Amino acid sequence: MVDIGLFGLLVVAIAAGFFLGWRQRGRRLQQDDRHFGPKYFKGLSYLLNDEADSAVDAFIDSLEVNPDTLETHLALGNLLRRKGEVAKATRIHQNLLARPSLTTQQLHEAQLELARDFIRAGLLDRAEGLLQELVDVNSQYKAEALGHLIEIYQDEKDWGKAIESANQLSLRRFGRQAAGERAIARAHFCCELAEDAMEQNDMLAARRYLQNALGFDRQCVRASLLWGEMEHRLGNEREALKALHRVPHQDPELLVESLDLLCACYERLGDHRGLQRYLEELLAQYPSSSLVIKMAEQVRWARDDHAAADFIAEHLRRRPTIKLLNRAVELYLLHSEGRARDNLQLLKQLVDQVMTAKPSYHCKKCGFAGNQMHWLCPGCKTWGSITPITGVEGE
Ligand SMILES: [Zn+2]
């Protein structure tokens, strides 16, 4: 069944096609030939019989391609793609490319639209070929083509090529916001390369990529975290801490992502006092549930479970979050007995259920929510837009 929107769209397109074709032919046809042509009625009858494919063919046949009618063809093709009718959109754009009557710029516009059809259809190789051509001939659509190439290389995890395309794009003028987003993306491409290098134990390359990442974006928390991880793996705890100490200045919202590694580095150095001092400093400036829990671990190590539980309970009064409640109940459970233990266990089950049902992270741009940290938002494909959720259900 052809849906009503698509039906209306094709009727309008065929009517417009007929009108424009009729207007042109009018110059060369006799007066009594000005009536609806057979292709127009054929197109309508295809629509009425739910034969949308044939209706698109009828549209292509009934409207000659020339500079005057190009916009109608492009508009229909793009609307079809947006409605998910990619094969039909592709036919319309391919038909345009086969017409020598168009100017070079118009052919490039059709080529860009065809590449977008291929991206939508998941035919990334074919899209890449068309887009690369537009870049190579320095087309008017070079910036758009580079933008799409970056998306393709991101999907294919070809970070080297993504950086290359982003570098070409950065040579062009953009607004401050667009330039900032490009810099953030390039920093993340370098972080991806650094992660690959670290996986292969090539720390020399990893260090170079991380330097590049911070060169693109000084505020790149991910680069500092990776740097810390790399130095920690090499046993250079002081260097690791230097990198991790940058995180709160880069983006305090992402501070919680550094805490596990931070504690591991201080502990390997045996510097519990240093860790406690640093956590206290952080808590005063950037309070969060995760920080309170980390500090409670220090209290537990220095004193006992009761003291740690009391420490959390005290903060719970000022900062009532599910996370803190959960940790306090866990600690109290360790030493409870009888009826009190049963009640605490019931409370723990309830808290667990709430925590499992609630996401821990969200995207500040599109609202995507999940329980895992993603550097690239799976919802809107923006780099670095996901942060831990704050408030009662989060930090
Ligand atoms: Zn998003």
CSV table of C-alpha atoms and ligand atoms in Angstrom, one decimal:
chain,number,residue,atom,x,y,z
A,1,MET,CA,0.0,0.0,0.0
A,2,VAL,CA,1.4,3.4,-1.0
A,3,ASP,CA,1.1,5.7,2.0
A,4,ILE,CA,-0.9,8.9,1.7
A,5,GLY,CA,2.1,11.2,2.0
A,6,LEU,CA,4.0,9.4,-0.8
A,7,PHE,CA,0.9,9.3,-2.9
A,8,GLY,CA,0.4,13.1,-2.5
A,9,LEU,CA,4.0,13.7,-3.2
A,10,LEU,CA,4.0,11.8,-6.4
A,11,VAL,CA,0.8,13.4,-7.6
A,12,VAL,CA,2.2,16.9,-7.0
A,13,ALA,CA,5.5,15.9,-8.7
A,14,ILE,CA,3.8,14.4,-11.7
A,15,ALA,CA,1.5,17.4,-12.0
A,16,ALA,CA,4.5,19.8,-11.7
A,17,GLY,CA,6.4,17.6,-14.2
A,18,PHE,CA,3.5,17.7,-16.6
A,19,PHE,CA,3.1,21.5,-16.2
A,20,LEU,CA,6.7,22.3,-16.7
A,21,GLY,CA,7.1,19.9,-19.6
A,22,TRP,CA,3.8,21.2,-21.1
A,23,ARG,CA,5.1,24.8,-20.8
A,24,GLN,CA,8.2,24.0,-22.7
A,25,ARG,CA,6.6,22.0,-25.3
A,26,GLY,CA,4.0,24.7,-25.7
A,27,ARG,CA,6.6,26.7,-27.5
A,28,ARG,CA,6.9,24.2,-30.2
A,29,LEU,CA,3.6,22.4,-30.2
A,30,GLN,CA,0.3,23.4,-31.9
A,31,GLN,CA,-2.4,25.0,-29.8
A,32,ASP,CA,-4.7,21.9,-29.9
A,33,ASP,CA,-1.9,19.7,-28.6
A,34,ARG,CA,-2.1,21.4,-25.2
A,35,HIS,CA,-3.8,18.7,-23.2
A,36,PHE,CA,-2.7,16.3,-20.5
A,37,GLY,CA,-0.2,13.9,-22.1
A,38,PRO,CA,-0.6,10.1,-22.0
A,39,LYS,CA,2.4,9.7,-19.6
A,40,TYR,CA,0.7,11.9,-17.0
A,41,PHE,CA,-2.4,9.7,-16.9
A,42,LYS,CA,-0.2,6.6,-17.0
A,43,GLY,CA,1.6,8.0,-13.9
A,44,LEU,CA,-1.6,8.7,-12.1
A,45,SER,CA,-3.0,5.2,-12.9
A,46,TYR,CA,0.2,3.6,-11.5
A,47,LEU,CA,-0.3,5.5,-8.3
A,48,LEU,CA,-4.0,4.5,-8.1
A,49,ASN,CA,-2.9,0.9,-8.5
A,50,ASP,CA,-0.3,1.2,-5.8
A,51,GLU,CA,2.6,0.9,-8.3
A,52,ALA,CA,4.9,3.6,-6.9
A,53,ASP,CA,7.9,2.3,-8.8
A,54,SER,CA,6.2,2.7,-12.1
A,55,ALA,CA,4.8,6.1,-11.0
A,56,VAL,CA,8.4,7.3,-10.4
A,57,ASP,CA,9.4,6.0,-13.9
A,58,ALA,CA,6.4,7.9,-15.4
A,59,PHE,CA,7.6,11.0,-13.6
A,60,ILE,CA,11.1,10.6,-15.0
A,61,ASP,CA,9.7,10.1,-18.5
A,62,SER,CA,7.2,12.9,-18.3
A,63,LEU,CA,9.5,15.7,-17.2
A,64,GLU,CA,12.5,16.4,-19.4
A,65,VAL,CA,15.7,17.2,-17.5
A,66,ASN,CA,17.0,20.6,-18.1
A,67,PRO,CA,18.3,23.5,-15.9
A,68,ASP,CA,14.7,24.8,-15.5
A,69,THR,CA,13.3,21.5,-14.2
A,70,LEU,CA,16.3,20.4,-12.2
A,71,GLU,CA,14.9,21.7,-8.9
A,72,THR,CA,11.7,19.6,-9.3
A,73,HIS,CA,13.7,16.4,-9.8
A,74,LEU,CA,16.0,17.2,-6.9
A,75,ALA,CA,13.1,18.1,-4.6
A,76,LEU,CA,11.2,14.8,-5.4
A,77,GLY,CA,14.4,12.7,-5.0
A,78,ASN,CA,15.3,14.2,-1.7
A,79,LEU,CA,11.8,13.9,-0.3
A,80,LEU,CA,11.7,10.2,-1.4
A,81,ARG,CA,15.0,9.6,0.4
A,82,ARG,CA,13.7,11.3,3.6
A,83,LYS,CA,10.7,9.1,3.5
A,84,GLY,CA,13.0,6.0,3.3
A,85,GLU,CA,12.2,5.3,-0.4
A,86,VAL,CA,16.0,5.2,-1.2
A,87,ALA,CA,15.8,3.1,-4.3
A,88,LYS,CA,13.4,5.5,-5.9
A,89,ALA,CA,15.4,8.5,-4.9
A,90,THR,CA,18.5,6.8,-6.4
A,91,ARG,CA,16.7,6.3,-9.7
A,92,ILE,CA,15.8,10.0,-9.9
A,93,HIS,CA,19.4,11.2,-9.1
A,94,GLN,CA,21.0,8.6,-11.4
A,95,ASN,CA,18.7,9.8,-14.2
A,96,LEU,CA,19.9,13.4,-13.6
A,97,LEU,CA,23.5,12.4,-13.8
A,98,ALA,CA,22.9,10.8,-17.2
A,99,ARG,CA,21.8,14.1,-18.7
A,100,PRO,CA,24.5,16.2,-20.5
A,101,SER,CA,22.1,19.2,-20.7
A,102,LEU,CA,22.9,20.2,-17.1
A,103,THR,CA,25.8,22.5,-16.2
A,104,THR,CA,28.8,21.1,-14.3
A,105,GLN,CA,27.6,22.6,-11.0
A,106,GLN,CA,24.1,21.1,-11.5
A,107,LEU,CA,25.7,17.7,-12.2
A,108,HIS,CA,27.8,18.0,-9.0
A,109,GLU,CA,24.6,18.8,-7.0
A,110,ALA,CA,23.0,15.6,-8.4
A,111,GLN,CA,26.1,13.6,-7.6
A,112,LEU,CA,26.1,14.9,-4.0
A,113,GLU,CA,22.4,13.8,-3.7
A,114,LEU,CA,23.2,10.4,-5.2
A,115,ALA,CA,26.0,10.0,-2.7
A,116,ARG,CA,23.5,10.8,0.1
A,117,ASP,CA,21.2,8.1,-1.3
A,118,PHE,CA,24.0,5.5,-1.2
A,119,ILE,CA,24.9,6.5,2.4
A,120,ARG,CA,21.3,6.1,3.4
A,121,ALA,CA,21.2,2.7,1.7
A,122,GLY,CA,24.5,1.6,3.5
A,123,LEU,CA,26.4,1.5,0.2
A,124,LEU,CA,29.4,3.4,1.7
A,125,ASP,CA,32.0,2.4,-0.9
A,126,ARG,CA,29.9,3.8,-3.7
A,127,ALA,CA,29.1,7.0,-1.8
A,128,GLU,CA,32.8,7.4,-1.0
A,129,GLY,CA,33.8,7.2,-4.7
A,130,LEU,CA,31.2,9.9,-5.7
A,131,LEU,CA,32.2,12.2,-2.8
A,132,GLN,CA,35.9,11.8,-3.3
A,133,GLU,CA,35.4,12.9,-7.0
A,134,LEU,CA,33.6,16.0,-5.8
A,135,VAL,CA,36.6,16.8,-3.5
A,136,ASP,CA,39.2,16.0,-6.2
A,137,VAL,CA,37.6,18.4,-8.7
A,138,ASN,CA,37.3,21.1,-6.0
A,139,SER,CA,33.5,21.2,-6.6
A,140,GLN,CA,31.3,23.9,-5.1
A,141,TYR,CA,30.0,21.1,-2.9
A,142,LYS,CA,33.5,20.2,-1.6
A,143,ALA,CA,32.7,21.1,2.1
A,144,GLU,CA,29.5,19.0,2.1
A,145,ALA,CA,31.3,16.1,0.4
A,146,LEU,CA,34.1,16.3,3.0
A,147,GLY,CA,31.5,16.3,5.8
A,148,HIS,CA,29.9,13.1,4.5
A,149,LEU,CA,33.3,11.5,3.9
A,150,ILE,CA,34.2,12.1,7.6
A,151,GLU,CA,30.9,10.4,8.6
A,152,ILE,CA,31.7,7.4,6.4
A,153,TYR,CA,35.3,7.0,7.7
A,154,GLN,CA,33.9,7.3,11.3
A,155,ASP,CA,31.5,4.5,10.6
A,156,GLU,CA,34.3,2.4,9.0
A,157,LYS,CA,36.6,3.3,11.9
A,158,ASP,CA,39.2,4.5,9.4
A,159,TRP,CA,40.5,7.3,11.7
A,160,GLY,CA,43.5,8.2,9.6
A,161,LYS,CA,41.3,9.1,6.6
A,162,ALA,CA,38.8,10.8,8.9
A,163,ILE,CA,41.6,13.1,10.2
A,164,GLU,CA,42.8,13.7,6.6
A,165,SER,CA,39.3,14.8,5.5
A,166,ALA,CA,38.7,16.9,8.7
A,167,ASN,CA,42.1,18.6,8.1
A,168,GLN,CA,41.0,19.5,4.5
A,169,LEU,CA,37.7,20.8,5.9
A,170,SER,CA,39.3,22.9,8.5
A,171,LEU,CA,41.0,24.9,5.8
A,172,ARG,CA,37.6,26.2,4.9
A,173,ARG,CA,35.9,29.0,6.8
A,174,PHE,CA,33.2,28.1,9.3
A,175,GLY,CA,31.5,29.7,12.2
A,176,ARG,CA,33.1,29.5,15.6
A,177,GLN,CA,30.8,26.7,16.8
A,178,ALA,CA,31.3,24.5,13.7
A,179,ALA,CA,35.1,25.0,13.9
A,180,GLY,CA,35.0,24.0,17.6
A,181,GLU,CA,33.0,20.9,16.9
A,182,ARG,CA,35.5,19.9,14.1
A,183,ALA,CA,38.4,20.4,16.5
A,184,ILE,CA,36.7,18.2,19.1
A,185,ALA,CA,36.0,15.5,16.5
A,186,ARG,CA,39.7,15.6,15.3
A,187,ALA,CA,40.9,15.2,18.9
A,188,HIS,CA,38.7,12.1,19.3
A,189,PHE,CA,40.0,10.6,16.0
A,190,CYS,CA,43.5,11.0,17.5
A,191,CYS,CA,42.3,9.3,20.7
A,192,GLU,CA,40.9,6.4,18.7
A,193,LEU,CA,44.3,6.0,17.0
A,194,ALA,CA,46.0,6.2,20.4
A,195,GLU,CA,43.8,3.5,21.7
A,196,ASP,CA,44.7,1.3,18.8
A,197,ALA,CA,48.4,2.0,19.3
A,198,MET,CA,48.1,1.2,23.0
A,199,GLU,CA,46.4,-2.1,22.2
A,200,GLN,CA,49.4,-3.0,20.1
A,201,ASN,CA,51.7,-1.8,22.9
A,202,ASP,CA,53.1,0.9,20.7
A,203,MET,CA,53.3,3.6,23.4
A,204,LEU,CA,55.6,5.8,21.3
A,205,ALA,CA,52.8,6.2,18.7
A,206,ALA,CA,50.2,6.4,21.3
A,207,ARG,CA,52.0,9.3,23.0
A,208,ARG,CA,52.3,11.1,19.6
A,209,TYR,CA,48.6,10.7,18.9
A,210,LEU,CA,47.6,12.0,22.3
A,211,GLN,CA,49.8,15.0,21.9
A,212,ASN,CA,48.0,15.7,18.6
A,213,ALA,CA,44.6,15.2,20.3
A,214,LEU,CA,45.5,17.8,22.9
A,215,GLY,CA,46.8,20.0,20.1
A,216,PHE,CA,43.4,20.0,18.5
A,217,ASP,CA,41.4,20.3,21.7
A,218,ARG,CA,43.2,21.3,24.9
A,219,GLN,CA,40.0,20.4,26.8
A,220,CYS,CA,39.9,16.8,25.6
A,221,VAL,CA,39.3,14.8,28.8
A,222,ARG,CA,39.6,11.5,26.9
A,223,ALA,CA,43.2,12.3,25.8
A,224,SER,CA,44.1,13.0,29.5
A,225,LEU,CA,42.5,9.7,30.6
A,226,LEU,CA,44.3,7.7,28.0
A,227,TRP,CA,47.5,9.5,28.8
A,228,GLY,CA,47.0,8.5,32.4
A,229,GLU,CA,46.2,4.9,31.5
A,230,MET,CA,49.3,4.7,29.3
A,231,GLU,CA,51.7,6.0,31.9
A,232,HIS,CA,50.0,3.8,34.6
A,233,ARG,CA,50.6,0.7,32.4
A,234,LEU,CA,54.2,1.7,32.0
A,235,GLY,CA,54.5,2.1,35.8
A,236,ASN,CA,55.0,5.9,35.5
A,237,GLU,CA,52.5,6.8,38.2
A,238,ARG,CA,53.7,10.4,38.7
A,239,GLU,CA,53.3,11.1,35.0
A,240,ALA,CA,49.9,9.4,35.0
A,241,LEU,CA,48.7,11.6,37.9
A,242,LYS,CA,50.0,14.7,36.1
A,243,ALA,CA,47.7,13.8,33.2
A,244,LEU,CA,44.7,12.9,35.4
A,245,HIS,CA,45.0,16.1,37.5
A,246,ARG,CA,44.2,18.0,34.3
A,247,VAL,CA,40.7,16.4,34.0
A,248,PRO,CA,38.8,18.6,36.5
A,249,HIS,CA,40.2,21.7,34.8
A,250,GLN,CA,39.2,20.4,31.4
A,251,ASP,CA,35.7,19.3,32.2
A,252,PRO,CA,34.6,18.8,35.9
A,253,GLU,CA,31.5,16.9,34.7
A,254,LEU,CA,33.7,14.1,33.5
A,255,LEU,CA,35.8,14.0,36.6
A,256,VAL,CA,34.1,10.8,37.8
A,257,GLU,CA,35.6,9.0,34.8
A,258,SER,CA,39.1,9.5,36.1
A,259,LEU,CA,38.5,8.4,39.7
A,260,ASP,CA,39.3,4.7,39.5
A,261,LEU,CA,42.5,5.2,37.7
A,262,LEU,CA,43.5,8.1,40.0
A,263,CYS,CA,43.0,5.9,43.1
A,264,ALA,CA,44.9,3.1,41.4
A,265,CYS,CA,47.9,5.4,40.7
A,266,TYR,CA,48.0,6.8,44.3
A,267,GLU,CA,47.6,3.3,45.7
A,268,ARG,CA,50.5,1.9,43.7
A,269,LEU,CA,52.6,4.8,45.0
A,270,GLY,CA,51.4,3.9,48.5
A,271,ASP,CA,50.4,7.5,49.0
A,272,HIS,CA,47.1,7.2,50.8
A,273,ARG,CA,47.5,10.5,52.5
A,274,GLY,CA,48.1,12.3,49.2
A,275,LEU,CA,45.0,10.6,47.7
A,276,GLN,CA,42.8,11.6,50.6
A,277,ARG,CA,44.0,15.2,50.4
A,278,TYR,CA,43.4,15.4,46.7
A,279,LEU,CA,39.9,13.8,47.0
A,280,GLU,CA,39.0,16.3,49.7
A,281,GLU,CA,40.1,19.2,47.5
A,282,LEU,CA,38.0,17.8,44.6
A,283,LEU,CA,35.0,17.2,46.8
A,284,ALA,CA,35.1,20.8,48.0
A,285,GLN,CA,35.1,22.1,44.5
A,286,TYR,CA,33.2,19.5,42.4
A,287,PRO,CA,31.0,17.4,44.7
A,288,SER,CA,29.6,14.2,43.4
A,289,SER,CA,28.3,10.8,44.7
A,290,SER,CA,31.2,8.9,43.1
A,291,LEU,CA,33.7,11.2,45.0
A,292,VAL,CA,32.0,10.6,48.3
A,293,ILE,CA,32.1,6.9,47.7
A,294,LYS,CA,35.8,7.0,46.9
A,295,MET,CA,36.5,9.1,50.0
A,296,ALA,CA,34.5,6.6,52.1
A,297,GLU,CA,36.8,3.9,50.8
A,298,GLN,CA,39.7,5.9,52.3
A,299,VAL,CA,37.9,6.2,55.6
A,300,ARG,CA,37.2,2.4,55.5
A,301,TRP,CA,40.9,1.7,54.8
A,302,ALA,CA,42.0,4.1,57.6
A,303,ARG,CA,39.3,3.1,60.1
A,304,ASP,CA,36.5,0.6,59.5
A,305,ASP,CA,33.2,-0.3,57.7
A,306,HIS,CA,31.1,1.6,60.3
A,307,ALA,CA,33.1,4.8,60.0
A,308,ALA,CA,32.8,4.6,56.2
A,309,ALA,CA,29.0,3.9,56.3
A,310,ASP,CA,28.6,6.9,58.7
A,311,PHE,CA,30.7,9.1,56.4
A,312,ILE,CA,28.4,8.3,53.5
A,313,ALA,CA,25.2,8.7,55.7
A,314,GLU,CA,26.4,12.1,56.7
A,315,HIS,CA,26.8,13.1,53.0
A,316,LEU,CA,23.5,11.4,52.2
A,317,ARG,CA,21.7,14.0,54.2
A,318,ARG,CA,23.2,16.9,52.2
A,319,ARG,CA,23.3,15.0,48.9
A,320,PRO,CA,20.4,12.5,48.7
A,321,THR,CA,21.2,10.2,45.8
A,322,ILE,CA,20.4,6.6,45.0
A,323,LYS,CA,24.1,5.8,44.5
A,324,LEU,CA,25.0,7.0,48.0
A,325,LEU,CA,22.1,5.2,49.6
A,326,ASN,CA,23.1,2.0,47.8
A,327,ARG,CA,26.7,2.2,49.1
A,328,ALA,CA,25.6,3.0,52.6
A,329,VAL,CA,23.2,0.0,52.7
A,330,GLU,CA,25.9,-2.3,51.4
A,331,LEU,CA,28.3,-1.2,54.2
A,332,TYR,CA,25.6,-1.5,56.9
A,333,LEU,CA,24.7,-4.9,55.6
A,334,LEU,CA,28.2,-6.2,56.3
A,335,HIS,CA,27.7,-6.1,60.0
A,336,SER,CA,23.9,-6.4,60.5
A,337,GLU,CA,22.0,-9.4,61.9
A,338,GLY,CA,18.5,-10.7,62.3
A,339,ARG,CA,15.6,-8.6,61.5
A,340,ALA,CA,17.6,-5.5,60.7
A,341,ARG,CA,19.6,-7.5,58.2
A,342,ASP,CA,16.4,-8.7,56.5
A,343,ASN,CA,15.1,-5.1,56.2
A,344,LEU,CA,18.4,-3.9,54.8
A,345,GLN,CA,18.4,-6.7,52.3
A,346,LEU,CA,14.9,-5.7,51.1
A,347,LEU,CA,16.0,-2.1,50.8
A,348,LYS,CA,19.1,-3.2,48.8
A,349,GLN,CA,16.9,-5.1,46.4
A,350,LEU,CA,14.7,-2.1,45.8
A,351,VAL,CA,17.6,0.2,45.3
A,352,ASP,CA,19.2,-2.2,42.9
A,353,GLN,CA,16.0,-2.3,40.9
A,354,VAL,CA,15.9,1.5,40.7
A,355,MET,CA,19.6,1.7,39.7
A,356,THR,CA,19.2,-0.9,37.0
A,357,ALA,CA,16.2,0.8,35.5
A,358,LYS,CA,17.8,4.3,35.4
A,359,PRO,CA,20.5,5.3,32.9
A,360,SER,CA,23.7,6.8,34.2
A,361,TYR,CA,24.7,8.9,31.2
A,362,HIS,CA,22.9,11.2,28.8
A,363,CYS,CA,23.7,13.2,25.7
A,364,LYS,CA,23.5,17.0,26.3
A,365,LYS,CA,22.7,17.5,22.6
A,366,CYS,CA,20.0,14.9,21.8
A,367,GLY,CA,19.0,13.5,25.1
A,368,PHE,CA,20.2,9.9,24.3
A,369,ALA,CA,20.4,8.0,27.6
A,370,GLY,CA,22.3,4.8,28.6
A,371,ASN,CA,24.3,3.0,31.2
A,372,GLN,CA,27.6,3.2,29.4
A,373,MET,CA,30.0,6.1,28.6
A,374,HIS,CA,30.2,6.7,24.9
A,375,TRP,CA,32.6,9.3,23.5
A,376,LEU,CA,30.5,9.3,20.3
A,377,CYS,CA,26.8,9.7,21.0
A,378,PRO,CA,25.0,6.7,19.3
A,379,GLY,CA,21.9,9.0,19.0
A,380,CYS,CA,23.2,12.2,17.3
A,381,LYS,CA,26.8,11.1,16.3
A,382,THR,CA,28.3,14.0,18.2
A,383,TRP,CA,31.7,13.6,19.8
A,384,GLY,CA,32.1,14.4,23.5
A,385,SER,CA,28.4,15.3,24.2
A,386,ILE,CA,27.7,12.5,26.7
A,387,THR,CA,28.1,13.2,30.4
A,388,PRO,CA,27.1,11.4,33.7
A,389,ILE,CA,23.6,12.2,34.9
A,390,THR,CA,23.5,14.4,38.0
A,391,GLY,CA,20.7,14.7,40.6
A,392,VAL,CA,19.0,12.1,42.8
A,393,GLU,CA,19.2,9.4,40.2
A,394,GLY,CA,22.8,10.1,39.2
A,395,GLU,CA,25.9,11.9,40.7
B,1,ZN,ZN,23.4,12.8,21.2
